[in-house]
Short mmCIF file of C-alpha atoms in Angstrom, two decimals:
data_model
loop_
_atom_site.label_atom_id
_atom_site.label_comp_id
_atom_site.label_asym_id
_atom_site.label_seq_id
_atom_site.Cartn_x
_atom_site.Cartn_y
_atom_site.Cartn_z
CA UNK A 10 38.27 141.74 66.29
CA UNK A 11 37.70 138.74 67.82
CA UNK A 12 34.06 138.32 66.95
CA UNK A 13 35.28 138.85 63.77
CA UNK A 14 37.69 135.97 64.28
CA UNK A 15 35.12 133.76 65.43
CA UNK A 16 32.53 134.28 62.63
CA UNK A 17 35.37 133.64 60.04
CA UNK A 18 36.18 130.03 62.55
CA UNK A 19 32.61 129.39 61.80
CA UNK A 20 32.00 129.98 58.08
CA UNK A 21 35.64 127.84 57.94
CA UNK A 22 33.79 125.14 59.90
CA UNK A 23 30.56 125.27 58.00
CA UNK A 24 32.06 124.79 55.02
CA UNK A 25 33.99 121.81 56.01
CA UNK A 26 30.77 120.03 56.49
CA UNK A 27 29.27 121.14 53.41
CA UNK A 28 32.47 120.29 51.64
CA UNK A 29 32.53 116.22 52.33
CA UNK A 30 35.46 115.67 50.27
CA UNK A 31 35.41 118.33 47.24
CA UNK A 32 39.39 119.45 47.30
CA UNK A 33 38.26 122.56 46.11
CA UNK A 34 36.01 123.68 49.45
CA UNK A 35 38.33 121.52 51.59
CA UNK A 36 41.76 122.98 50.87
CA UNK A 37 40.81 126.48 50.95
CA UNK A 38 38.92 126.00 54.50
CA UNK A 39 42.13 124.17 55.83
CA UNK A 40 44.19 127.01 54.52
CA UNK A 41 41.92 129.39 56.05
CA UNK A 42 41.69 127.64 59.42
CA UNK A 43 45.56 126.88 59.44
CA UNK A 44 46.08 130.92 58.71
CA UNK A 45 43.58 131.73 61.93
CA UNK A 46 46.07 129.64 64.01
CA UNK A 47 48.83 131.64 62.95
CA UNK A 48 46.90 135.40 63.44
CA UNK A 49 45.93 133.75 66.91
CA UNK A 50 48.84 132.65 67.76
CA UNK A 51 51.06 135.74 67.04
CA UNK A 52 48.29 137.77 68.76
CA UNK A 53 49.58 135.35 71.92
CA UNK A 54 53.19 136.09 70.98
CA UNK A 55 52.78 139.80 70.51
CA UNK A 56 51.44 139.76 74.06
CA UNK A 57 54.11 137.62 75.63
CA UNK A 58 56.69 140.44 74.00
CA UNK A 59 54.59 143.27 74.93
CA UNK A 60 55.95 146.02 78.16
CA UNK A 61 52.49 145.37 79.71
CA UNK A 62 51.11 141.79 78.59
CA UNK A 63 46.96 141.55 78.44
CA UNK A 64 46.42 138.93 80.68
CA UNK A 65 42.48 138.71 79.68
CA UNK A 66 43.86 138.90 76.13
CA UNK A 67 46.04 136.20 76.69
CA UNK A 68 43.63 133.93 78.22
CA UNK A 69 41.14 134.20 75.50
CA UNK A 70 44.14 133.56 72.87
CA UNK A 71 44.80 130.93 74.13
CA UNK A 72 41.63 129.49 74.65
CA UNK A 73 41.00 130.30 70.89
CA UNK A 74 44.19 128.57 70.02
CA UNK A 75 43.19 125.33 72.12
CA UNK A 76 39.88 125.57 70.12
CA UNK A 77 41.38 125.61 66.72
CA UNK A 78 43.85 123.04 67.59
CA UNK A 79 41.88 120.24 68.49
CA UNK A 80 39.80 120.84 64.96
CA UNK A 81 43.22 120.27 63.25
CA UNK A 82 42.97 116.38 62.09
CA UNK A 83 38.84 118.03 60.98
CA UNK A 84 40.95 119.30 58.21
CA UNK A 85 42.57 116.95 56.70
CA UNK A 86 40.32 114.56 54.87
CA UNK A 87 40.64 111.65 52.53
CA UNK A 88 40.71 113.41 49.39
CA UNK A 89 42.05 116.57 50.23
CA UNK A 90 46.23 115.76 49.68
CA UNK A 91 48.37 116.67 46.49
CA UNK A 92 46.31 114.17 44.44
CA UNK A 93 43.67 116.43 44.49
CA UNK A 94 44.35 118.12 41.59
CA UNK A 95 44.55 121.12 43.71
CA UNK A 96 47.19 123.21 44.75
CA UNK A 97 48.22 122.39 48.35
CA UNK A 98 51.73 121.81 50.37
CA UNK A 99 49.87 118.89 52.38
CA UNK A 100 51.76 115.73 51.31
CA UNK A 101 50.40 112.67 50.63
CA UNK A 102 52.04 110.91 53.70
CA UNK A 103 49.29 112.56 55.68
CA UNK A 104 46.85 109.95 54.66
CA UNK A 105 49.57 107.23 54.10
CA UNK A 106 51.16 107.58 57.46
CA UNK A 107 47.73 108.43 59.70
CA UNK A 108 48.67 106.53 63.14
CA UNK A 109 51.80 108.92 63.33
CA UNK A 110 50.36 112.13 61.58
CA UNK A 111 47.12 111.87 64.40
CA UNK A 112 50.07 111.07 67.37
CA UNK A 113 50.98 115.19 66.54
CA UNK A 114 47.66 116.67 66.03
CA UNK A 115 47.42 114.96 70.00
CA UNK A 116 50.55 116.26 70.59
CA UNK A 117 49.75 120.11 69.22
CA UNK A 118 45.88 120.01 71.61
CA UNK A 119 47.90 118.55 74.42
CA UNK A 120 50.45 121.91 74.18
CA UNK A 121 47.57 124.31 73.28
CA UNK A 122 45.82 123.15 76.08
CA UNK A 123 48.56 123.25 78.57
CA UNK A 124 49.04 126.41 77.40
CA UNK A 125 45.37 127.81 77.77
CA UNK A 126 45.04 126.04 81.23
CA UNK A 127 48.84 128.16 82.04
CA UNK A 128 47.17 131.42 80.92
CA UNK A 129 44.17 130.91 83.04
CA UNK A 130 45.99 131.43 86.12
CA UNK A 131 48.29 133.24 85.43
CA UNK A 132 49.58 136.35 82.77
CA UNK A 133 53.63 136.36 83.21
CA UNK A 134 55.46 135.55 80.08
CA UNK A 135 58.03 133.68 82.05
CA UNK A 136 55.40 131.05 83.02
CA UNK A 137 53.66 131.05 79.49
CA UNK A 138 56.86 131.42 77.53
CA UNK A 139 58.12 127.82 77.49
CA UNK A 140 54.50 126.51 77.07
CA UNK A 141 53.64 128.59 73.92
CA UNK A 142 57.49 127.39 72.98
CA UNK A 143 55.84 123.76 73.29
CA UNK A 144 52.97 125.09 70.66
CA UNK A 145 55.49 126.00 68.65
CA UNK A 146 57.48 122.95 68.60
CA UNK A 147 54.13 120.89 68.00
CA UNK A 148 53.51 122.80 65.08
CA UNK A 149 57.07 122.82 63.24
CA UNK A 150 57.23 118.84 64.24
CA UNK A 151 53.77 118.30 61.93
CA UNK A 152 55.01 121.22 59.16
CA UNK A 153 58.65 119.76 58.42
CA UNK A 154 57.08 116.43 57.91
CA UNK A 155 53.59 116.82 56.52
CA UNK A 156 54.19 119.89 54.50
CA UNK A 157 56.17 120.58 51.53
CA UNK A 158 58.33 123.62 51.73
CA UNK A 159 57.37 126.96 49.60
CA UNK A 160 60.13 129.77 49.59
CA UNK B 232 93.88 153.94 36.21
CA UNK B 233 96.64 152.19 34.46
CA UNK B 234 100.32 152.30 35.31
CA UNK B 235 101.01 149.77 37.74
CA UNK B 236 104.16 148.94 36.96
CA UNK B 237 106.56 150.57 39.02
CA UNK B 238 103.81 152.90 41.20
CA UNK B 239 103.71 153.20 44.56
CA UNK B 240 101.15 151.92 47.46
CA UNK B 241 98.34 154.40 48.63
CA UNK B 242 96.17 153.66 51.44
CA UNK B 243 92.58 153.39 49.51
CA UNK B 244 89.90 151.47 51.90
CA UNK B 245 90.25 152.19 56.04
CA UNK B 246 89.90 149.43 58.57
CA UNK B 247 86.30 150.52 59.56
CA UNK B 248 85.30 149.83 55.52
CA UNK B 249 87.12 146.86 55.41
CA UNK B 250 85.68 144.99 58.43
CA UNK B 251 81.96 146.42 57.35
CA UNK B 252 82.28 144.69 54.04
CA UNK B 253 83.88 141.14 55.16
CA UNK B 254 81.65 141.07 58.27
CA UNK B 255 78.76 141.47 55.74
CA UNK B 256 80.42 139.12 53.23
CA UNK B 257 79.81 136.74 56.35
CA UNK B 258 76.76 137.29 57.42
CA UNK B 259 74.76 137.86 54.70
CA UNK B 260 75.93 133.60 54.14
CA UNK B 261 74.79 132.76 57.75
CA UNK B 262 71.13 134.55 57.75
CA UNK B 263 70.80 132.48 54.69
CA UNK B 264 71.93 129.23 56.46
CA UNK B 265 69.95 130.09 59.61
CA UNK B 266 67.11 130.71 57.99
CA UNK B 267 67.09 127.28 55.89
CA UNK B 268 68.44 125.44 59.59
CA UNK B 269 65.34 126.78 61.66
CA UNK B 270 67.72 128.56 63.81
CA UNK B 271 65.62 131.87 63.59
CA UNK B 272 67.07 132.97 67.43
CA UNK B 273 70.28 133.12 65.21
CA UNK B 274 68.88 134.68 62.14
CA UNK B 275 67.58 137.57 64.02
CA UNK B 276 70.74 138.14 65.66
CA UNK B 277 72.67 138.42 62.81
CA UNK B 278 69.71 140.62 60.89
CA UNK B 279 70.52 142.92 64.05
CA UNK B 280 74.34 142.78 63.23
CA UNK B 281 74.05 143.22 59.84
CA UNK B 282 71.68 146.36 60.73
CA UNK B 283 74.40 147.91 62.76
CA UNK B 284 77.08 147.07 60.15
CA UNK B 285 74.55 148.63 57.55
CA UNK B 286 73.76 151.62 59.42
CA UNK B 287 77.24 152.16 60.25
CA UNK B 288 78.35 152.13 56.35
CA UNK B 289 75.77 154.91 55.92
CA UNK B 290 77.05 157.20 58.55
CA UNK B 291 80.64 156.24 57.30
CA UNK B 292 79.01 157.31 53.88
CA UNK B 293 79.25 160.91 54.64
CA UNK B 294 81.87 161.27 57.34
CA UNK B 295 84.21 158.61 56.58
CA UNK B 296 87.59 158.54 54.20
CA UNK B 297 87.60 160.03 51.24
CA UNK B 298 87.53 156.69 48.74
CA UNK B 299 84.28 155.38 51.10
CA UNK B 300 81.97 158.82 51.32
CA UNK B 301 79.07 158.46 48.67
CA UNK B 302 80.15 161.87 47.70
CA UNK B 303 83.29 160.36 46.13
CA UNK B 304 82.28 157.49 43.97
CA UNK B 305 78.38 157.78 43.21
CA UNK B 306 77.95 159.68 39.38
CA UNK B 307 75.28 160.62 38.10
CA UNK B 308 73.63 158.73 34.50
CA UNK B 309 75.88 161.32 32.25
CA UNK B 310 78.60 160.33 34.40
CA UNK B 311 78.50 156.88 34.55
CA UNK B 312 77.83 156.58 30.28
CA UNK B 313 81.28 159.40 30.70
CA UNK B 314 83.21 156.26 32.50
CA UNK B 315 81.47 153.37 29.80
CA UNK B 316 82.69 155.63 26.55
CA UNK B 317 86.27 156.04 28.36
CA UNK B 318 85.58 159.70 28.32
CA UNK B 319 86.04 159.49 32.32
CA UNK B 320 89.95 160.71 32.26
CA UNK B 321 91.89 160.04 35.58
CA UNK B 322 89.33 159.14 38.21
CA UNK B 323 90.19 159.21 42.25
CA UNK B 324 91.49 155.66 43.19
CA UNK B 325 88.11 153.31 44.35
CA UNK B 326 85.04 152.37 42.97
CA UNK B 327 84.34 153.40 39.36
CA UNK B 328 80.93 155.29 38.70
CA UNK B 329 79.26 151.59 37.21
CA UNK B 330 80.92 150.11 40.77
CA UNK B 331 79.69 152.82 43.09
CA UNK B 332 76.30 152.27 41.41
CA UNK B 333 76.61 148.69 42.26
CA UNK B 334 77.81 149.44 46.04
CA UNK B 335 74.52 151.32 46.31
CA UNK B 336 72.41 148.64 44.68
CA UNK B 337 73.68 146.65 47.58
CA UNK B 338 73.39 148.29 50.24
CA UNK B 339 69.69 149.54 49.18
CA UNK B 340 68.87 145.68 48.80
CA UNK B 341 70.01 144.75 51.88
CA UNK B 342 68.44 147.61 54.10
CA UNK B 343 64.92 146.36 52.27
CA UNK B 344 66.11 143.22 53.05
CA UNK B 345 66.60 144.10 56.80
CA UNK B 346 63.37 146.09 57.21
CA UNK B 347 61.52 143.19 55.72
CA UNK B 348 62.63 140.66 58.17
CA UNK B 349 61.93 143.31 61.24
CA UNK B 350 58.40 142.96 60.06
CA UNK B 351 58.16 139.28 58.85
CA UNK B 352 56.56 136.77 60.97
CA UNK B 353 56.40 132.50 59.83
CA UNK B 354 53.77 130.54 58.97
CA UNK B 355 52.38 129.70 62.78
CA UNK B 356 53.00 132.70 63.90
CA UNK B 357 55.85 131.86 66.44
CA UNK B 358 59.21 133.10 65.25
CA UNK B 359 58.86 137.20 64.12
CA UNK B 360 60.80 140.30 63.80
CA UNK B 361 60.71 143.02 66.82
CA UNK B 362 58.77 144.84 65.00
CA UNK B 363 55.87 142.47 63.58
CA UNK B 364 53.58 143.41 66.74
CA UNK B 365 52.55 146.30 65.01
CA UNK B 366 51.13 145.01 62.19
CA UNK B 367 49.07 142.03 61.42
CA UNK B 368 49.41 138.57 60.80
CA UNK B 369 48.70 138.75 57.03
CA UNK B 370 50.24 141.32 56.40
CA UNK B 371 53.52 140.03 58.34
CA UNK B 372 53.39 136.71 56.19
CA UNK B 373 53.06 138.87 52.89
CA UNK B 374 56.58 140.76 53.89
CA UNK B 375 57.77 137.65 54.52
CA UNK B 376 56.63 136.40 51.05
CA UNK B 377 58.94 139.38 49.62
CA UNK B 378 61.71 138.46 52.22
CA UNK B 379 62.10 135.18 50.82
CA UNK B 380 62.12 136.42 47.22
CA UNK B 381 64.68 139.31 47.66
CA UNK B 382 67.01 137.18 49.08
CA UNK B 383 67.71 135.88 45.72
CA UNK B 384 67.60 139.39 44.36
CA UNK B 385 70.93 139.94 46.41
CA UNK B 386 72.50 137.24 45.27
CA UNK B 387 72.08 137.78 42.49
CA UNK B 388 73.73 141.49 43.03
CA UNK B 389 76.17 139.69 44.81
CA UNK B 390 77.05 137.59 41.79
CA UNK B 391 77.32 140.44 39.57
CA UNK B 392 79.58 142.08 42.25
CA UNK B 393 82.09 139.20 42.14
CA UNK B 394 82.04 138.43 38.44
CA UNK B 395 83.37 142.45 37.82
CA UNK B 396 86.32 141.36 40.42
CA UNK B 397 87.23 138.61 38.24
CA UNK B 398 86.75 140.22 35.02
CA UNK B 399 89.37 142.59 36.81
CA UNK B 400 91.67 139.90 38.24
CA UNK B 401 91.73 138.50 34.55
CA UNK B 402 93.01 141.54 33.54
CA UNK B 403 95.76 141.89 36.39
CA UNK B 404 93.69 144.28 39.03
CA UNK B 405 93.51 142.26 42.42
CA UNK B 406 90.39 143.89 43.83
CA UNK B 407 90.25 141.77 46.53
CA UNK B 408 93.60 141.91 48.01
CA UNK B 409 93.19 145.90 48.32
CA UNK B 410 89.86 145.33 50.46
CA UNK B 411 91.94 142.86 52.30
CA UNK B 412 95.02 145.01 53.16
CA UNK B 413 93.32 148.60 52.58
CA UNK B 414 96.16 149.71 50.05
CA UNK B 415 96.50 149.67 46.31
CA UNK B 416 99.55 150.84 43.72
CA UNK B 417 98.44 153.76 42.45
CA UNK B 418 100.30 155.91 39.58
CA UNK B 419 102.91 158.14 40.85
CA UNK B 420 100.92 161.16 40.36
CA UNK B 421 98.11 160.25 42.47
CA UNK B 422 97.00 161.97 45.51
CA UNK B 423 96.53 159.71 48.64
CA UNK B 424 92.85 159.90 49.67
CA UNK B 425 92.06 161.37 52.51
CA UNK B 426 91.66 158.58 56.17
CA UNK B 427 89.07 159.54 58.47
CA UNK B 428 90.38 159.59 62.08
CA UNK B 429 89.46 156.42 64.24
CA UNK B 430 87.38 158.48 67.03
CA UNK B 431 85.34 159.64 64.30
CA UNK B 432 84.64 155.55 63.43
CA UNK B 433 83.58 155.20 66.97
CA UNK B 434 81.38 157.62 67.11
CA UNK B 435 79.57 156.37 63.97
CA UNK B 436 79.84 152.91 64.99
CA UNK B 437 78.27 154.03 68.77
CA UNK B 438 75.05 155.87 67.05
CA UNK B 439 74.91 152.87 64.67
CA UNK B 440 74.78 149.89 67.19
CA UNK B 441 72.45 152.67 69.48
CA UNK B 442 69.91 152.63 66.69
CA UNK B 443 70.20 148.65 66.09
CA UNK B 444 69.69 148.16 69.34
CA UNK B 445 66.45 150.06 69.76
CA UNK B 446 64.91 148.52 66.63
CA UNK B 447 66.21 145.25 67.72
CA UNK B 448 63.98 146.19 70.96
CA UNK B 449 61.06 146.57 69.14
CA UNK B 450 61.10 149.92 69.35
CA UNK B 451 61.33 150.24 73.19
CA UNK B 452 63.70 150.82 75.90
#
C-alpha cells in the first residue's frame, strides 16, 4: 500500500519535471499529488479515530504527509492557473498574489512537520490531535482562498 | 374528503409525528448551512439527529397511530391512478396515496442522504463521517460527490412537498395547521384514527437514538 503510494509520489514528481509548464501534464500531476495528501492524510485521521491507533503507521503518515507538503508550491507553476485553458479550481491569484500564497505553503510544512516530529515520539491521539487539527487549518486557509469552490 | 363546514375535530397526526417532521423541517436547513459555514463538527451532529429522527419515523412506521403507519397511506400504482381519476371514494383522514408516495420519496432521499455523509470524507481528508475509515479515500470523495448532488435532489422533493400544501391552502385545506396542532375537521361520519400510546413512542424513540448512536460511533462501543 504504501509502496504503492510512493511509486504513484514518484511518477507525480517525474512528470512535473518533464512537464515545464504544459497545463495539460501540470494540472493533472497537481491534482494527483493534492489527492495523495488527502488519502495520506485520512489514513492519519482514520488512525487518530481508531480503538487501537498504529503508532508505526502513524509515524510513517506523517512523515509521508511532511514529504508531500513541502513539494506543495513544486506544483503550482507559472502557467498552470485558470488561464490555462485547462480545467482547474486553482485561481489566478495564486500567481498574482505569490508573497502571501508561499507565506501558507510555509505555514502547511511548518504544521506537517510539527506533526511528523509529534508522531515520532509519541502515538496518543490526544497529543497528535490538535497538531493534525493545525494541518488541517493550513490546508482550508490556502483552499478558501486559492481555490474556487466545486459542489 | 369534503364537508368541512360544520364537522367536527379528529385527532389525525400524534405528538411523536409532529415533532419528527418539524425537527426535520429544521435540520435538514442547518446541515445545509453547516455544511456551506465549514462548521462540519455541527453538520455531523445534526446528520446524527436527523438519523435518530429518521430511524425513529420508520419504527413509528409500523407501530405508530393509525394516520402515520406506512400500512395506512402507501397505495400501490392502481391505487394511486384510483385517487388521480377520483375513483378513490372516502379515504381514511391523512396523506392521500400521491402524498404518501411523496412522504416515502422523502424519507428514502434523506436516509441515502444520511448514509452518504456517514461515508463522505472532504477534499484533505480531515473532516469525515464515522464510518469513512472503512473505505478509502477515493472512494469517500466520490460519495461525497453524490452527497453534494442529492442535496439538491431533496429540495427539490421538498419543493414539490410545499407547493401541494399551497395548492391545498388555495383551495381552503390548511395542511399545515393540522401538523401543527395534530387535529383536523373531519366529516361527521368519520372514524377517529387510532393514537398509539406514548410508552410505545419511547420505546421506538430508545432503539432509534441506540442505533444512531452506534453508527454515530463508527460502529463501536
Amino acid at each position: 500500500m504504501r509502496q504503492i503510494s510512493f511509486a504513484a509520489l514518484l511518477a507525480a514528481g517525474a512528470i512535473l519535471l518533464a512537464a515545464a509548464v504544459d497545463p495539460h501534464v501540470a494540472i493533472p500531476a497537481r491534482q494527483m499529488g493534492m489527492k495523495q495528501v488527502g488519502r495520506t492524510f485520512k489514513g492519519i485521521n482514520d488512525q487518530l479515530h481508531a480503538a487501537a491507533p498504529d503508532a508505526k503507521a502513524l509515524k510513517e503518515g506523517t512523515e509521508q504527509l511532511d514529504k508531500l507538503a513541502k513539494q506543495v508550491p513544486g506544483w503550482f507553476p507559472a502557467g498552470s492557473g485558470p488561464d490555462s485553458g485547462v480545467k482547474t479550481s486553482a485561481k489566478a491569484s495564486i500567481w498574482t498574489e505569490p508573497a502571501d500564497f508561499h507565506a501558507k505553503a510555509v505555514a502547511l510544512a511548518a504544521a506537517t512537520h510539527a506533526l511528523a516530529e509529534g508522531a515520532k515520539h509519541s502515538g496518543d491521539p490526544a497529543v497528535l490531535t490538535p497538531l493534525v487539527r493545525q494541518v488541517g487549518g493550513a490546508c482550508k486557509a490556502c483552499h478558501t482562498t486559492y481555490k474556487t469552490q466545486d459542489s | 374528503m369534503a364537508a368541512e363546514e360544520g364537522s367536527a375535530p379528529v385527532r389525525l397526526w400524534d405528538a411523536p409525528t409532529r415533532l419528527v417532521h418539524w425537527a426535520m423541517a429544521l435540520l435538514i436547513p442547518y446541515s445545509w448551512w453547516t455544511a456551506t459555514h465549514d462548521q462540519l463538527e455541527r453538520h455531523r451532529l445534526s446528520g446524527y439527529i436527523l438519523l435518530g429522527l429518521l430511524l425513529f419515523r420508520l419504527i413509528w412506521g409500523a407501530i405508530g397511530s393509525g394516520p402515520s403507519r406506512f400500512a395506512t397511506f402507501v397505495r400501490g400504482p392502481g391505487g394511486v391512478v384510483r385517487y388521480l381519476r377520483g375513483e378513490s371514494g372516502a379515504a381514511p383522514p391523512g396523506h392521500n396515496p400521491l402524498g404518501g408516495w411523496s412522504v416515502l420519496a422523502m424519507l428514502a432521499a434523506l436516509a441515502a442522504q444520511i448514509g452518504l455523509g456517514l461515508f463522505a470524507v472532504d477534499e484533505d481528508g480531515l473532516e469525515s463521517g464515522p464510518l469513512s475509515y472503512l473505505i478509502d479515500f477515493d472512494t469517500a470523495r466520490w460519495l461525497a460527490g453524490i452527497h453534494h448532488k442529492l442535496f439538491w435532489v431533496i429540495v427539490a422533493l421538498v419543493a414539490l412537498h410545499i407547493g401541494a400544501i399551497l395548492f391545498y391552502l388555495a383551495r381552503g385545506r390548511n395542511l399545515t395547521a393540522a401538523m401543527v396542532t395534530g387535529r383536523m375537521r373531519a366529516g361527521a361520519d368519520t372514524e377517529a384514527p387510532a393514537m398509539a400510546p406514548l410508552w410505545r413512542a419511547a420505546l421506538a424513540a430508545t432503539i432509534a437514538a441506540a442505533i444512531a448512536w452506534f453508527v454515530a460511533s463508527g460502529l463501536r462501543f
